[in-house]
Amino acid sequence: LAKTTQPISMDSYEGQEVNITCSHNNIATNDYITWYQQFPSQGPRFIIQGYKTKVTNEVASLFIPADRKSSTLSLPRVSLSDTAVYYCLVGGLTYNFNKFYFGSGTKLNVKP
Amino acid sequence: SQTIHQWPATLVQPVGSPLSLECTVEGTSNPNLYWYRQAAGRGLQLLFYSVGIGQISSEVPQNLSASRPQDRQFILSSKKLLLSDSGFYLCAWDRPVTNTGELFFGEGSRLTVL
């Protein structure tokens, strides 16, 4: 199972771009990389998922280098409402079933 | 569209009392189902997962149990709660065909054991 490592916390200011990196050195061939956002007392919410290179949607971009041993979630022009915990999840379809283990997450604090 | 609901949202229970948390998924068939627990200020701990009716796998051996009596119903139980069972319990589902890590979470149930 691929273990993930993220910074415990990050600070940013409104309007800045924020990049959160996740390390997953033992990622398997079948594994996808998924990022979640969690607000206090709520369940995590899916942000973006990728397998390799770059993926972009309406809220974020995900950069994955060729070796796939890390990934970077990029949040453009953050606002106060982006203050949350962000989790990187690595997993994929195995021959049977895959269990998903979340890391400790990165607490992003956006300041005015 | 698919939805997932958990209840109760909040409960306070004395040590030694039983527990039953329920999770229901609508709008999909044969989902994979998960129970996670989150202690205050911590990450998510996988407790149980299920790939079908009556099929439960436990990740953390403790005084909790799970059951899946129907395809889209997942129940977390305990016969006697411990103080350490306090936390935020989250139910989640994903599509059995993809199973790539795109999980959909419920609103959560906050349990306080006194």
PDB file of C-alpha atoms in Angstrom:
ATOM      1  CA  LEU A   1       0.000   0.000   0.000  1.00  0.00           C
ATOM      2  CA  ALA A   2       1.324   3.393  -0.952  1.00  0.00           C
ATOM      3  CA  LYS A   3       2.017   5.598   2.043  1.00  0.00           C
ATOM      4  CA  THR A   4       1.613   9.329   1.593  1.00  0.00           C
ATOM      5  CA  THR A   5       3.498  12.197   3.217  1.00  0.00           C
ATOM      6  CA  GLN A   6       2.241  15.778   3.235  1.00  0.00           C
ATOM      7  CA  PRO A   7       3.220  18.947   5.113  1.00  0.00           C
ATOM      8  CA  ILE A   8       1.231  19.275   8.318  1.00  0.00           C
ATOM      9  CA  SER A   9       0.210  22.862   7.665  1.00  0.00           C
ATOM     10  CA  MET A  10       0.571  25.784   5.258  1.00  0.00           C
ATOM     11  CA  ASP A  11      -0.279  29.457   5.423  1.00  0.00           C
ATOM     12  CA  SER A  12      -1.294  31.623   2.498  1.00  0.00           C
ATOM     13  CA  TYR A  13      -2.994  34.925   1.725  1.00  0.00           C
ATOM     14  CA  GLU A  14      -6.096  35.606  -0.264  1.00  0.00           C
ATOM     15  CA  GLY A  15      -5.503  35.798  -4.003  1.00  0.00           C
ATOM     16  CA  GLN A  16      -2.310  33.740  -3.952  1.00  0.00           C
ATOM     17  CA  GLU A  17      -1.730  30.444  -5.688  1.00  0.00           C
ATOM     18  CA  VAL A  18      -1.182  27.561  -3.262  1.00  0.00           C
ATOM     19  CA  ASN A  19       0.709  24.401  -4.080  1.00  0.00           C
ATOM     20  CA  ILE A  20       0.498  21.401  -1.758  1.00  0.00           C
ATOM     21  CA  THR A  21       2.830  18.513  -2.461  1.00  0.00           C
ATOM     22  CA  CYS A  22       2.308  14.890  -1.501  1.00  0.00           C
ATOM     23  CA  SER A  23       5.042  12.250  -1.559  1.00  0.00           C
ATOM     24  CA  HIS A  24       4.134   8.655  -2.407  1.00  0.00           C
ATOM     25  CA  ASN A  25       7.400   6.891  -3.160  1.00  0.00           C
ATOM     26  CA  ASN A  26       5.992   3.362  -3.376  1.00  0.00           C
ATOM     27  CA  ILE A  27       3.046   4.112  -5.616  1.00  0.00           C
ATOM     28  CA  ALA A  28       1.921   1.081  -7.626  1.00  0.00           C
ATOM     29  CA  THR A  29       1.258   0.902 -11.336  1.00  0.00           C
ATOM     30  CA  ASN A  30      -2.497   0.686 -10.857  1.00  0.00           C
ATOM     31  CA  ASP A  31      -2.700   3.510  -8.305  1.00  0.00           C
ATOM     32  CA  TYR A  32      -4.516   6.760  -8.931  1.00  0.00           C
ATOM     33  CA  ILE A  33      -3.874   9.950  -6.992  1.00  0.00           C
ATOM     34  CA  THR A  34      -6.888  11.686  -5.503  1.00  0.00           C
ATOM     35  CA  TRP A  35      -7.162  14.877  -3.485  1.00  0.00           C
ATOM     36  CA  TYR A  36      -9.866  15.748  -1.005  1.00  0.00           C
ATOM     37  CA  GLN A  37     -10.890  18.862   0.905  1.00  0.00           C
ATOM     38  CA  GLN A  38     -12.378  18.672   4.382  1.00  0.00           C
ATOM     39  CA  PHE A  39     -14.026  21.407   6.423  1.00  0.00           C
ATOM     40  CA  PRO A  40     -14.597  20.986  10.166  1.00  0.00           C
ATOM     41  CA  SER A  41     -17.432  18.616  11.034  1.00  0.00           C
ATOM     42  CA  GLN A  42     -17.966  17.635   7.413  1.00  0.00           C
ATOM     43  CA  GLY A  43     -16.988  14.641   5.329  1.00  0.00           C
ATOM     44  CA  PRO A  44     -14.102  15.023   2.864  1.00  0.00           C
ATOM     45  CA  ARG A  45     -15.064  16.252  -0.567  1.00  0.00           C
ATOM     46  CA  PHE A  46     -13.455  15.069  -3.784  1.00  0.00           C
ATOM     47  CA  ILE A  47     -11.411  17.769  -5.518  1.00  0.00           C
ATOM     48  CA  ILE A  48      -9.461  16.149  -8.318  1.00  0.00           C
ATOM     49  CA  GLN A  49      -7.982  12.849  -9.460  1.00  0.00           C
ATOM     50  CA  GLY A  50      -5.180  11.950 -11.818  1.00  0.00           C
ATOM     51  CA  TYR A  51      -2.914   9.161 -12.980  1.00  0.00           C
ATOM     52  CA  LYS A  52      -0.077  10.983 -14.707  1.00  0.00           C
ATOM     53  CA  THR A  53       0.944  14.374 -16.151  1.00  0.00           C
ATOM     54  CA  LYS A  54      -1.504  17.196 -15.504  1.00  0.00           C
ATOM     55  CA  VAL A  55      -5.183  17.315 -14.775  1.00  0.00           C
ATOM     56  CA  THR A  56      -7.226  20.485 -14.455  1.00  0.00           C
ATOM     57  CA  ASN A  57     -10.818  21.107 -13.463  1.00  0.00           C
ATOM     58  CA  GLU A  58     -12.810  24.145 -12.439  1.00  0.00           C
ATOM     59  CA  VAL A  59     -11.333  24.333  -8.932  1.00  0.00           C
ATOM     60  CA  ALA A  60      -7.792  22.951  -9.069  1.00  0.00           C
ATOM     61  CA  SER A  61      -4.927  21.483 -11.030  1.00  0.00           C
ATOM     62  CA  LEU A  62      -3.003  18.334 -10.266  1.00  0.00           C
ATOM     63  CA  PHE A  63       0.586  17.918 -11.423  1.00  0.00           C
ATOM     64  CA  ILE A  64       2.135  14.461 -11.488  1.00  0.00           C
ATOM     65  CA  PRO A  65       5.742  13.982 -12.623  1.00  0.00           C
ATOM     66  CA  ALA A  66       6.783  11.119 -14.864  1.00  0.00           C
ATOM     67  CA  ASP A  67       7.999   8.914 -11.996  1.00  0.00           C
ATOM     68  CA  ARG A  68       4.680   9.466 -10.145  1.00  0.00           C
ATOM     69  CA  LYS A  69       6.439   9.445  -6.771  1.00  0.00           C
ATOM     70  CA  SER A  70       4.883  12.750  -5.828  1.00  0.00           C
ATOM     71  CA  SER A  71       1.993  14.975  -6.819  1.00  0.00           C
ATOM     72  CA  THR A  72       1.140  18.633  -6.373  1.00  0.00           C
ATOM     73  CA  LEU A  73      -2.291  20.085  -5.856  1.00  0.00           C
ATOM     74  CA  SER A  74      -2.477  23.646  -7.129  1.00  0.00           C
ATOM     75  CA  LEU A  75      -5.234  25.984  -5.954  1.00  0.00           C
ATOM     76  CA  PRO A  76      -5.336  29.218  -7.971  1.00  0.00           C
ATOM     77  CA  ARG A  77      -6.154  32.474  -6.218  1.00  0.00           C
ATOM     78  CA  VAL A  78      -7.287  31.080  -2.882  1.00  0.00           C
ATOM     79  CA  SER A  79      -9.928  32.766  -0.764  1.00  0.00           C
ATOM     80  CA  LEU A  80     -10.735  32.581   2.932  1.00  0.00           C
ATOM     81  CA  SER A  81     -13.243  29.827   2.185  1.00  0.00           C
ATOM     82  CA  ASP A  82     -10.409  27.570   1.010  1.00  0.00           C
ATOM     83  CA  THR A  83      -9.214  27.256   4.590  1.00  0.00           C
ATOM     84  CA  ALA A  84      -9.527  23.520   5.168  1.00  0.00           C
ATOM     85  CA  VAL A  85      -7.595  20.284   5.486  1.00  0.00           C
ATOM     86  CA  TYR A  86      -6.425  18.756   2.215  1.00  0.00           C
ATOM     87  CA  TYR A  87      -5.777  15.034   1.893  1.00  0.00           C
ATOM     88  CA  CYS A  88      -3.814  13.141  -0.716  1.00  0.00           C
ATOM     89  CA  LEU A  89      -5.042   9.586  -1.318  1.00  0.00           C
ATOM     90  CA  VAL A  90      -3.253   6.970  -3.376  1.00  0.00           C
ATOM     91  CA  GLY A  91      -4.932   3.760  -4.457  1.00  0.00           C
ATOM     92  CA  GLY A  92      -6.243   1.851  -7.368  1.00  0.00           C
ATOM     93  CA  LEU A  93      -8.025  -1.174  -8.688  1.00  0.00           C
ATOM     94  CA  THR A  94      -6.162  -4.281  -7.698  1.00  0.00           C
ATOM     95  CA  TYR A  95      -6.931  -7.832  -8.650  1.00  0.00           C
ATOM     96  CA  ASN A  96      -9.629  -7.895  -6.017  1.00  0.00           C
ATOM     97  CA  PHE A  97     -10.381  -4.750  -4.127  1.00  0.00           C
ATOM     98  CA  ASN A  98      -8.578  -1.712  -2.895  1.00  0.00           C
ATOM     99  CA  LYS A  99      -8.772  -0.216   0.551  1.00  0.00           C
ATOM    100  CA  PHE A 100      -8.126   3.471   0.852  1.00  0.00           C
ATOM    101  CA  TYR A 101      -5.963   4.911   3.583  1.00  0.00           C
ATOM    102  CA  PHE A 102      -5.819   8.613   4.189  1.00  0.00           C
ATOM    103  CA  GLY A 103      -2.709  10.353   5.465  1.00  0.00           C
ATOM    104  CA  SER A 104      -2.659  13.087   8.076  1.00  0.00           C
ATOM    105  CA  GLY A 105      -3.550  15.820   5.597  1.00  0.00           C
ATOM    106  CA  THR A 106      -2.359  19.407   5.201  1.00  0.00           C
ATOM    107  CA  LYS A 107      -4.125  22.135   7.099  1.00  0.00           C
ATOM    108  CA  LEU A 108      -4.268  25.195   4.846  1.00  0.00           C
ATOM    109  CA  ASN A 109      -4.864  28.504   6.558  1.00  0.00           C
ATOM    110  CA  VAL A 110      -5.768  31.363   4.215  1.00  0.00           C
ATOM    111  CA  LYS A 111      -5.323  34.809   5.716  1.00  0.00           C
ATOM    112  CA  PRO A 112      -6.945  38.064   4.583  1.00  0.00           C
TER     113      PRO A 112
ATOM    114  CA  SER B   1     -27.981  11.312  -8.769  1.00  0.00           C
ATOM    115  CA  GLN B   2     -26.414   9.433  -5.912  1.00  0.00           C
ATOM    116  CA  THR B   3     -26.766  10.469  -2.295  1.00  0.00           C
ATOM    117  CA  ILE B   4     -25.479   9.148   0.998  1.00  0.00           C
ATOM    118  CA  HIS B   5     -27.020   9.773   4.390  1.00  0.00           C
ATOM    119  CA  GLN B   6     -25.875   9.038   7.907  1.00  0.00           C
ATOM    120  CA  TRP B   7     -27.737   9.225  11.180  1.00  0.00           C
ATOM    121  CA  PRO B   8     -27.822  10.251  13.857  1.00  0.00           C
ATOM    122  CA  ALA B   9     -25.741  13.351  13.239  1.00  0.00           C
ATOM    123  CA  THR B  10     -24.789  13.752  16.893  1.00  0.00           C
ATOM    124  CA  LEU B  11     -25.061  11.564  19.932  1.00  0.00           C
ATOM    125  CA  VAL B  12     -23.761  11.464  23.467  1.00  0.00           C
ATOM    126  CA  GLN B  13     -23.538   8.063  25.071  1.00  0.00           C
ATOM    127  CA  PRO B  14     -22.327   6.784  28.456  1.00  0.00           C
ATOM    128  CA  VAL B  15     -19.465   4.323  28.686  1.00  0.00           C
ATOM    129  CA  GLY B  16     -20.719   0.762  28.393  1.00  0.00           C
ATOM    130  CA  SER B  17     -23.819   1.626  26.396  1.00  0.00           C
ATOM    131  CA  PRO B  18     -24.548   0.187  22.931  1.00  0.00           C
ATOM    132  CA  LEU B  19     -24.132   2.028  19.655  1.00  0.00           C
ATOM    133  CA  SER B  20     -25.792   1.907  16.281  1.00  0.00           C
ATOM    134  CA  LEU B  21     -24.916   4.245  13.421  1.00  0.00           C
ATOM    135  CA  GLU B  22     -26.646   3.858  10.113  1.00  0.00           C
ATOM    136  CA  CYS B  23     -25.631   4.786   6.597  1.00  0.00           C
ATOM    137  CA  THR B  24     -27.752   4.567   3.454  1.00  0.00           C
ATOM    138  CA  VAL B  25     -26.781   5.150  -0.157  1.00  0.00           C
ATOM    139  CA  GLU B  26     -29.321   6.020  -2.843  1.00  0.00           C
ATOM    140  CA  GLY B  27     -29.107   6.101  -6.598  1.00  0.00           C
ATOM    141  CA  THR B  28     -26.544   3.378  -7.176  1.00  0.00           C
ATOM    142  CA  SER B  29     -26.292  -0.385  -6.970  1.00  0.00           C
ATOM    143  CA  ASN B  30     -23.737  -2.649  -5.329  1.00  0.00           C
ATOM    144  CA  PRO B  31     -21.539   0.155  -4.016  1.00  0.00           C
ATOM    145  CA  ASN B  32     -18.388  -0.473  -2.024  1.00  0.00           C
ATOM    146  CA  LEU B  33     -19.046   0.873   1.466  1.00  0.00           C
ATOM    147  CA  TYR B  34     -16.644   2.164   4.094  1.00  0.00           C
ATOM    148  CA  TRP B  35     -16.650   3.313   7.708  1.00  0.00           C
ATOM    149  CA  TYR B  36     -13.953   5.757   8.784  1.00  0.00           C
ATOM    150  CA  ARG B  37     -13.344   7.359  12.152  1.00  0.00           C
ATOM    151  CA  GLN B  38     -11.711  10.686  12.792  1.00  0.00           C
ATOM    152  CA  ALA B  39     -10.484  11.591  16.253  1.00  0.00           C
ATOM    153  CA  ALA B  40     -10.363  15.273  17.155  1.00  0.00           C
ATOM    154  CA  GLY B  41      -7.721  17.045  15.077  1.00  0.00           C
ATOM    155  CA  ARG B  42      -6.575  13.840  13.421  1.00  0.00           C
ATOM    156  CA  GLY B  43      -6.772  12.109  10.063  1.00  0.00           C
ATOM    157  CA  LEU B  44      -9.207   9.447   8.904  1.00  0.00           C
ATOM    158  CA  GLN B  45      -8.841   5.900  10.144  1.00  0.00           C
ATOM    159  CA  LEU B  46     -10.368   3.129   8.036  1.00  0.00           C
ATOM    160  CA  LEU B  47     -12.501   0.861  10.260  1.00  0.00           C
ATOM    161  CA  PHE B  48     -14.504  -1.395   7.956  1.00  0.00           C
ATOM    162  CA  TYR B  49     -15.203  -1.886   4.285  1.00  0.00           C
ATOM    163  CA  SER B  50     -17.700  -3.980   2.390  1.00  0.00           C
ATOM    164  CA  VAL B  51     -17.945  -5.122  -1.222  1.00  0.00           C
ATOM    165  CA  GLY B  52     -21.393  -6.673  -0.922  1.00  0.00           C
ATOM    166  CA  ILE B  53     -24.252  -7.795   1.299  1.00  0.00           C
ATOM    167  CA  GLY B  54     -22.958  -9.655   4.318  1.00  0.00           C
ATOM    168  CA  GLN B  55     -19.318  -9.124   3.285  1.00  0.00           C
ATOM    169  CA  ILE B  56     -17.445  -7.123   5.904  1.00  0.00           C
ATOM    170  CA  SER B  57     -13.720  -6.672   6.323  1.00  0.00           C
ATOM    171  CA  SER B  58     -12.326  -5.195   9.498  1.00  0.00           C
ATOM    172  CA  GLU B  59      -9.243  -3.034   9.591  1.00  0.00           C
ATOM    173  CA  VAL B  60      -9.042  -2.323  13.289  1.00  0.00           C
ATOM    174  CA  PRO B  61      -9.890  -5.129  15.749  1.00  0.00           C
ATOM    175  CA  GLN B  62     -11.754  -3.504  18.609  1.00  0.00           C
ATOM    176  CA  ASN B  63     -15.173  -3.402  20.194  1.00  0.00           C
ATOM    177  CA  LEU B  64     -16.850  -2.111  17.039  1.00  0.00           C
ATOM    178  CA  SER B  65     -18.580  -4.198  14.394  1.00  0.00           C
ATOM    179  CA  ALA B  66     -20.236  -3.516  11.064  1.00  0.00           C
ATOM    180  CA  SER B  67     -23.025  -5.130   9.124  1.00  0.00           C
ATOM    181  CA  ARG B  68     -24.483  -4.791   5.660  1.00  0.00           C
ATOM    182  CA  PRO B  69     -27.993  -6.250   5.760  1.00  0.00           C
ATOM    183  CA  GLN B  70     -29.014  -4.677   2.451  1.00  0.00           C
ATOM    184  CA  ASP B  71     -27.136  -3.622  -0.660  1.00  0.00           C
ATOM    185  CA  ARG B  72     -27.128   0.074   0.182  1.00  0.00           C
ATOM    186  CA  GLN B  73     -27.246  -0.032   3.968  1.00  0.00           C
ATOM    187  CA  PHE B  74     -24.208  -0.091   6.220  1.00  0.00           C
ATOM    188  CA  ILE B  75     -24.445  -0.192  10.004  1.00  0.00           C
ATOM    189  CA  LEU B  76     -21.746   0.413  12.611  1.00  0.00           C
ATOM    190  CA  SER B  77     -22.384  -1.077  16.038  1.00  0.00           C
ATOM    191  CA  SER B  78     -20.947  -1.634  19.444  1.00  0.00           C
ATOM    192  CA  LYS B  79     -22.243  -3.618  22.397  1.00  0.00           C
ATOM    193  CA  LYS B  80     -20.323  -1.591  24.985  1.00  0.00           C
ATOM    194  CA  LEU B  81     -18.781   1.777  24.190  1.00  0.00           C
ATOM    195  CA  LEU B  82     -15.389   2.886  25.478  1.00  0.00           C
ATOM    196  CA  LEU B  83     -14.196   6.418  26.051  1.00  0.00           C
ATOM    197  CA  SER B  84     -11.766   5.925  23.172  1.00  0.00           C
ATOM    198  CA  ASP B  85     -14.677   5.364  20.779  1.00  0.00           C
ATOM    199  CA  SER B  86     -15.431   9.079  20.783  1.00  0.00           C
ATOM    200  CA  GLY B  87     -14.928  10.655  17.402  1.00  0.00           C
ATOM    201  CA  PHE B  88     -16.410  11.675  14.097  1.00  0.00           C
ATOM    202  CA  TYR B  89     -17.641   8.661  12.138  1.00  0.00           C
ATOM    203  CA  LEU B  90     -17.874   8.889   8.397  1.00  0.00           C
ATOM    204  CA  CYS B  91     -19.538   6.533   5.957  1.00  0.00           C
ATOM    205  CA  ALA B  92     -18.402   6.550   2.340  1.00  0.00           C
ATOM    206  CA  TRP B  93     -19.091   4.736  -0.899  1.00  0.00           C
ATOM    207  CA  ASP B  94     -17.470   4.311  -4.261  1.00  0.00           C
ATOM    208  CA  ARG B  95     -18.311   2.625  -7.526  1.00  0.00           C
ATOM    209  CA  PRO B  96     -17.322  -1.028  -7.590  1.00  0.00           C
ATOM    210  CA  VAL B  97     -16.195  -0.977 -11.199  1.00  0.00           C
ATOM    211  CA  THR B  98     -13.759   1.924 -10.909  1.00  0.00           C
ATOM    212  CA  ASN B  99     -12.557   1.674  -7.297  1.00  0.00           C
ATOM    213  CA  THR B 100      -9.838   4.216  -8.007  1.00  0.00           C
ATOM    214  CA  GLY B 101     -10.188   6.305  -4.866  1.00  0.00           C
ATOM    215  CA  GLU B 102     -13.051   8.622  -5.761  1.00  0.00           C
ATOM    216  CA  LEU B 103     -14.986   8.262  -2.539  1.00  0.00           C
ATOM    217  CA  PHE B 104     -18.247   9.965  -1.636  1.00  0.00           C
ATOM    218  CA  PHE B 105     -18.706  10.736   2.033  1.00  0.00           C
ATOM    219  CA  GLY B 106     -21.754  11.215   4.184  1.00  0.00           C
ATOM    220  CA  GLU B 107     -22.322  14.105   6.557  1.00  0.00           C
ATOM    221  CA  GLY B 108     -20.779  12.279   9.488  1.00  0.00           C
ATOM    222  CA  SER B 109     -21.937  11.250  12.957  1.00  0.00           C
ATOM    223  CA  ARG B 110     -20.238  12.832  15.935  1.00  0.00           C
ATOM    224  CA  LEU B 111     -20.088  10.480  18.914  1.00  0.00           C
ATOM    225  CA  THR B 112     -19.139  11.592  22.404  1.00  0.00           C
ATOM    226  CA  VAL B 113     -18.704   8.886  25.006  1.00  0.00           C
ATOM    227  CA  LEU B 114     -18.814  10.114  28.599  1.00  0.00           C
TER     228      LEU B 114
END
